XYZ file of C-alpha atoms in Angstrom:
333
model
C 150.888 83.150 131.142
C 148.997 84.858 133.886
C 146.081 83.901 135.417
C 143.243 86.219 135.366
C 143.734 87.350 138.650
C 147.029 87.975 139.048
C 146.568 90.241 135.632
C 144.031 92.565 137.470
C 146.443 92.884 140.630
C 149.434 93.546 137.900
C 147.055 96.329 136.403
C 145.934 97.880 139.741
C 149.691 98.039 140.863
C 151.043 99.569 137.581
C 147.514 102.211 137.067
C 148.740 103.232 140.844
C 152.148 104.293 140.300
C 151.330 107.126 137.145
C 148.943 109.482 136.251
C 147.603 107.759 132.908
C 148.806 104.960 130.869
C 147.923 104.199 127.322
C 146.342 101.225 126.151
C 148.998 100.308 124.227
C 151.922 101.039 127.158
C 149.947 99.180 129.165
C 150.024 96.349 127.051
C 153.221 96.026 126.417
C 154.643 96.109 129.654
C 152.078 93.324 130.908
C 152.994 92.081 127.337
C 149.261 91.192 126.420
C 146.865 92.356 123.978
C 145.112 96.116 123.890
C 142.484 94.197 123.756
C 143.117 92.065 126.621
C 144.091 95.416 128.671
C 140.572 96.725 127.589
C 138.837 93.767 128.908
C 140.977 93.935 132.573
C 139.845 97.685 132.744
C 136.136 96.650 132.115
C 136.798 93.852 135.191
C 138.118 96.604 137.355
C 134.838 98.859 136.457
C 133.037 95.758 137.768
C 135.072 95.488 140.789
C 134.368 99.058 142.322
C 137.952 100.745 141.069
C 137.446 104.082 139.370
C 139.140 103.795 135.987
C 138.835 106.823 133.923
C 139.568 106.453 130.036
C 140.340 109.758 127.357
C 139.466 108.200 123.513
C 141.119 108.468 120.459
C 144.462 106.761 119.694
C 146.327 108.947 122.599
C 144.023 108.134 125.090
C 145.232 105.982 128.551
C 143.730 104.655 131.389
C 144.114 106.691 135.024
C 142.739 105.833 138.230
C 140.216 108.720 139.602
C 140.435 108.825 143.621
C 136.698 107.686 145.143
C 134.736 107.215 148.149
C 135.596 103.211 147.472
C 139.500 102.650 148.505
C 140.674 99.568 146.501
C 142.830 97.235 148.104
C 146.599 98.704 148.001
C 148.802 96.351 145.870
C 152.323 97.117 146.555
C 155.432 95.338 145.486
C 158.324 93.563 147.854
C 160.542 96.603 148.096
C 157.356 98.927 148.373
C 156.119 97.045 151.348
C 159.444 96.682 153.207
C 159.551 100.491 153.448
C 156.158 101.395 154.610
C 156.862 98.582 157.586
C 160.066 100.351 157.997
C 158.443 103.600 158.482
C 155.543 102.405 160.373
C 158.381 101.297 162.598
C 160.055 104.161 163.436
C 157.102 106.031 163.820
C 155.870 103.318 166.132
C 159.252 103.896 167.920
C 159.175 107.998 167.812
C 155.887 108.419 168.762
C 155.569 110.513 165.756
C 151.791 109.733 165.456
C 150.586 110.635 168.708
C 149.981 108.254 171.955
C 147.838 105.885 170.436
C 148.459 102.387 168.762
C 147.691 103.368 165.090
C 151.137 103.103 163.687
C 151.179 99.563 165.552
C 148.323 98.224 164.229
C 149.020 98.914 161.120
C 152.334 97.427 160.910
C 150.592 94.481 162.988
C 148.093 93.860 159.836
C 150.918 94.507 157.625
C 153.124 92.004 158.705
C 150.794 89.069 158.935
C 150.421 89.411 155.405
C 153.654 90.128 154.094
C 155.424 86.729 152.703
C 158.015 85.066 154.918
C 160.918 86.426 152.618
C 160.021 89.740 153.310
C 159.604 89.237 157.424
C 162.844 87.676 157.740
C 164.225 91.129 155.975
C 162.227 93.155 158.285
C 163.117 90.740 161.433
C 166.691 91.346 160.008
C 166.515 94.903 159.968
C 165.149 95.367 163.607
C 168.135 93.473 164.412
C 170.560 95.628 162.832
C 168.969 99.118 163.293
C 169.528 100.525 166.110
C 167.539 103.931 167.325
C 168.637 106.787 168.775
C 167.013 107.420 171.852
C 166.426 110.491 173.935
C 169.463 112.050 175.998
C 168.837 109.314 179.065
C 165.856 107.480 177.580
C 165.948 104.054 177.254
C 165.526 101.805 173.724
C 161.977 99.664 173.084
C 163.044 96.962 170.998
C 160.501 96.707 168.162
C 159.634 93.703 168.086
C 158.967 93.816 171.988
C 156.129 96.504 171.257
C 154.553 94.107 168.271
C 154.203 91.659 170.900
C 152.453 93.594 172.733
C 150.459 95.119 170.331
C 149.247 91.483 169.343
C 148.668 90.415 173.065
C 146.032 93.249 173.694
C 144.703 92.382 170.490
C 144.114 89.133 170.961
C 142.937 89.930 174.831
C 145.007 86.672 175.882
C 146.506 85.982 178.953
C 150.478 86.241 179.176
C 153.090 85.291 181.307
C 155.728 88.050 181.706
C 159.189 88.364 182.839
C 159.650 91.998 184.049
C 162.501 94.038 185.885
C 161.236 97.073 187.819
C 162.834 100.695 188.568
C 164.836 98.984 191.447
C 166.339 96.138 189.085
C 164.124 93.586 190.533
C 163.453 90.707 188.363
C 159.897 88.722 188.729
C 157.524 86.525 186.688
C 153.827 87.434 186.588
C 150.320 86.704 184.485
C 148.900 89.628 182.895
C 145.938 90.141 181.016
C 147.160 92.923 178.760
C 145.187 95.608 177.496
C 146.490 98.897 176.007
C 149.764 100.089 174.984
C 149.960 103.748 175.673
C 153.263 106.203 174.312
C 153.073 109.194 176.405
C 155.434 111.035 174.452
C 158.950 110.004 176.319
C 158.118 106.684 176.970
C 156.066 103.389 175.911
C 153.823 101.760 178.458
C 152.540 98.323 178.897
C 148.354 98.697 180.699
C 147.422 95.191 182.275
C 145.919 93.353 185.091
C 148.339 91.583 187.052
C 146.199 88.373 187.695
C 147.772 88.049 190.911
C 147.009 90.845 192.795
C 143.790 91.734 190.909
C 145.106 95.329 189.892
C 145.415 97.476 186.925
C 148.878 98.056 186.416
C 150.946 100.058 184.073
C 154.640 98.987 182.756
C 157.175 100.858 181.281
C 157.678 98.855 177.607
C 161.561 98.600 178.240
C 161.930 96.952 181.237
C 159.554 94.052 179.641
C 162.103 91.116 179.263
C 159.807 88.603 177.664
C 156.146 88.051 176.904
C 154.462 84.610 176.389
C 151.276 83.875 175.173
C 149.409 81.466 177.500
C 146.242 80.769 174.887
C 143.874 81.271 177.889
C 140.991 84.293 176.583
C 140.246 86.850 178.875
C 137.024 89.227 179.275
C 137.269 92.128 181.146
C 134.274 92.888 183.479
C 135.546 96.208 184.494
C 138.490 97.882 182.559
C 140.256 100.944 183.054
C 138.307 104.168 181.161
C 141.343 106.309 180.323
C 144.203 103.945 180.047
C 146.041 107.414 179.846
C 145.066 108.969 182.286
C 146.259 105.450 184.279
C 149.718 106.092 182.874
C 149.504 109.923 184.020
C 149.028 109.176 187.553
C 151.364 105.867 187.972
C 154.256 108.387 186.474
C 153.098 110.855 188.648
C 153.303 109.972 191.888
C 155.757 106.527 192.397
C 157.721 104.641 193.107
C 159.210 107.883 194.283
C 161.574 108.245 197.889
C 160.335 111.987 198.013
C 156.360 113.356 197.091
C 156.205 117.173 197.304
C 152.673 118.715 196.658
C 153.212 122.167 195.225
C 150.367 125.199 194.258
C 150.599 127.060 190.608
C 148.283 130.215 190.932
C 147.510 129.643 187.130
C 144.295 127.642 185.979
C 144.693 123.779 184.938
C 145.326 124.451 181.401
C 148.526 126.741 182.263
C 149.612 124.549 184.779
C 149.590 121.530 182.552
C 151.952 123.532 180.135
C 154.348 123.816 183.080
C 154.574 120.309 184.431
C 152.880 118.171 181.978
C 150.670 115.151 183.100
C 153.354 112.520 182.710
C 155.465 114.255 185.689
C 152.769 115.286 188.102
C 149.231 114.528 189.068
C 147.155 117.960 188.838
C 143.834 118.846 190.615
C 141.958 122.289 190.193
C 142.120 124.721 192.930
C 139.616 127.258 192.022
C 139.208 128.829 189.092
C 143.038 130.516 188.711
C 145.265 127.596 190.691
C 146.264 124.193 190.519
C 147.536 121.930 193.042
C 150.203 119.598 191.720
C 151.787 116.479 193.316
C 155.280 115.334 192.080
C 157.668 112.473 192.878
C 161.609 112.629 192.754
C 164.231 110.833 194.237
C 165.375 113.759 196.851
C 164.323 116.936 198.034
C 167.203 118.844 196.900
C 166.441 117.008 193.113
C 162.911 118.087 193.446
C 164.246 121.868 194.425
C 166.075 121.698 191.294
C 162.959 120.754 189.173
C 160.872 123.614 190.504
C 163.306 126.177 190.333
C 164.233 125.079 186.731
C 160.234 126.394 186.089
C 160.515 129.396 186.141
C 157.061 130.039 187.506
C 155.445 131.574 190.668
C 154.575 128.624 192.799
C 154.201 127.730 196.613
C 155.341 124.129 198.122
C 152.617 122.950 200.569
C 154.786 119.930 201.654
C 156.913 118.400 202.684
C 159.016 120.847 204.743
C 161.998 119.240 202.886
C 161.048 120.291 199.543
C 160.238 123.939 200.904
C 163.158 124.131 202.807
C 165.314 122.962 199.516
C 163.898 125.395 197.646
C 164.608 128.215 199.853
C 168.517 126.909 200.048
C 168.636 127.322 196.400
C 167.419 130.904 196.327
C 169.841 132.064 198.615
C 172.542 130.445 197.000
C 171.479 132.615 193.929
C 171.056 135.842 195.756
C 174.602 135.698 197.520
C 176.088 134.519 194.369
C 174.435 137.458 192.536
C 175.491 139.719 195.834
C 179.403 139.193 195.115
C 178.947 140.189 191.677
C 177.095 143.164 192.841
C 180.005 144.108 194.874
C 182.580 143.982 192.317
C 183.801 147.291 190.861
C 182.601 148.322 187.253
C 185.689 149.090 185.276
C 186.058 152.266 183.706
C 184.843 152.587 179.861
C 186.452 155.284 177.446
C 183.870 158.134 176.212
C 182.663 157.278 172.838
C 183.932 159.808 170.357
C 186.492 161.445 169.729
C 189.757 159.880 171.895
């Protein structure tokens, strides 16, 4: 027989998944007396949970929605598929750049019983994710352990590989994990060189847990706006610095704040700094905007630019010089 306990959890799971149960349903599939269900119900009342009752011999038992959210009881299958979606939407984005899908599936798994984690761990395993067109994959279990390291605010020892394929070990005291809509990335101090740095989530190889606490005296406001300006402007071979004559707002529509770093010019322009890997790559980026816009330096960029247009206009030229051919009145033939 059930203990008490487990009877009231068994009668908060099965009052959650329909609108209204009789006494007597109830009952029977808890297989215990109507008047044992009766006294549970009373327990519940006693307990905060909103349990409405209708009399007579037809009446059930529903639970009203209050101010007071009971604890959610779900069963094993239940549970494995709100991890699973608090996954994927962990993965996607889907929520937003901050860590609430994360956290939740952080409290969610340190609860759930082993047999249900090693289905989940299985399941990471297995399913794979279909990244953007040239985006990389964030394992995730790599962005739970993150998660938990700026949770616990714990020192950890990290094996990273940067843009150039360069492998290196380093302490970090992490912070924030920030998704800027493309990409996850890793906000720490690298203990080394006493810097705020941000990482991109992918390239993290392995993260250990060194059990030393940290406190930080002096942490980064806006760990987005940190992100921002680290994708803005490097590592980068080429910088070009380029003015919109639109206000911030406009601007930011054009070139968002994850590809350049933006500064008001006035009222009605922006000045905007972007990286790229060549001039003629850059060219191709500003000319893909479609948008008025002057390039204050380098004379690289400008002169890239310019090449571009006049490939357009001669290639437009020949066409223009082609003969129309002739087209039959309309009507009669």
């Amino acid at each position: 027989m059930l203990s008490t306990s487990a009877r009231l959890l068994r009668l908060v799971s099965l009052l959650a998944v329909r609108p209204a149960w009789t006494c007597g349903e109830l009952a029977e599939r808890m297989e215990v007396t109507e008047r044992t269900v009766r006294r549970d119900v009373a327990r519940l009342r006693e307990l905060g949970y909103t349990v409405d009752s209708d009399p007579g011999p037809w009446g059930g038992y529903r639970l009203r929605p209050g101010t007071r959210t009971p604890p959610l009881i779900l069963d094993d299958e239940e549970a494995l598929a709100v991890a699973v979606g608090l996954r994927e939407a962990a993965l996607s984005g889907a929520l937003g750049g901050d860590q609430a899908a994360l956290s939740a599936l952080l409290k969610l798994r340190q609860v759930l019983p082993k047999r249900l984690g090693d289905r989940l761990g299985d399941m990471d395993a297995a399913f794979v994710q279909t990244p953007r067109a040239g985006e990389p994959q964030v394992a995730a279990g790599m962005l739970l352990e993150l998660a938990a390291a700026c949770r616990r605010a714990e020192r950890a020892r990290m094996a990273y590989r940067d843009w150039g394929g360069r492998a290196s070990v380093r302490d970090v005291d992490p912070y924030r994990l920030v998704h800027t809509g493309r990409r996850w990335y890793f906000v720490a101090l690298d203990v080394e060189r006493g810097e705020w740095r941000t990482f991109r989530a992918d390239r993290i190889e392995r993260l250990q847990l060194t059990g030393r606490p940290v406190e930080f005296t002096d942490p980064p406001p806006d760990p987005a706006l940190l992100v921002s300006r680290a994708s803005a402007t490097g590592p980068y071979a080429v910088l070009a610095t380029v003015r919109l004559p639109v206000p911030m707002e406009q601007a930011l529509r054009s070139i968002p704040a994850t590809v350049g770093l933006h500064r008001a010019d006035g009222p009605d322009a922006t000045v905007v700094e972007i990286g790229g890997s060549s001039a003629e790559g850059l060219a191709r980026y500003l000319f893909s905007l479609a948008t008025p816009l002057r390039v204050l330096a380098p004379d690289s960029v400008r002169r890239a630019l310019l090449h571009r247009v006049h490939e357009l206009l001669e290639e437009n030229a020949g066409e223009m010089d082609r003969p129309v051919p002739d087209t039959p009145p309309r009507g009669r033939s």
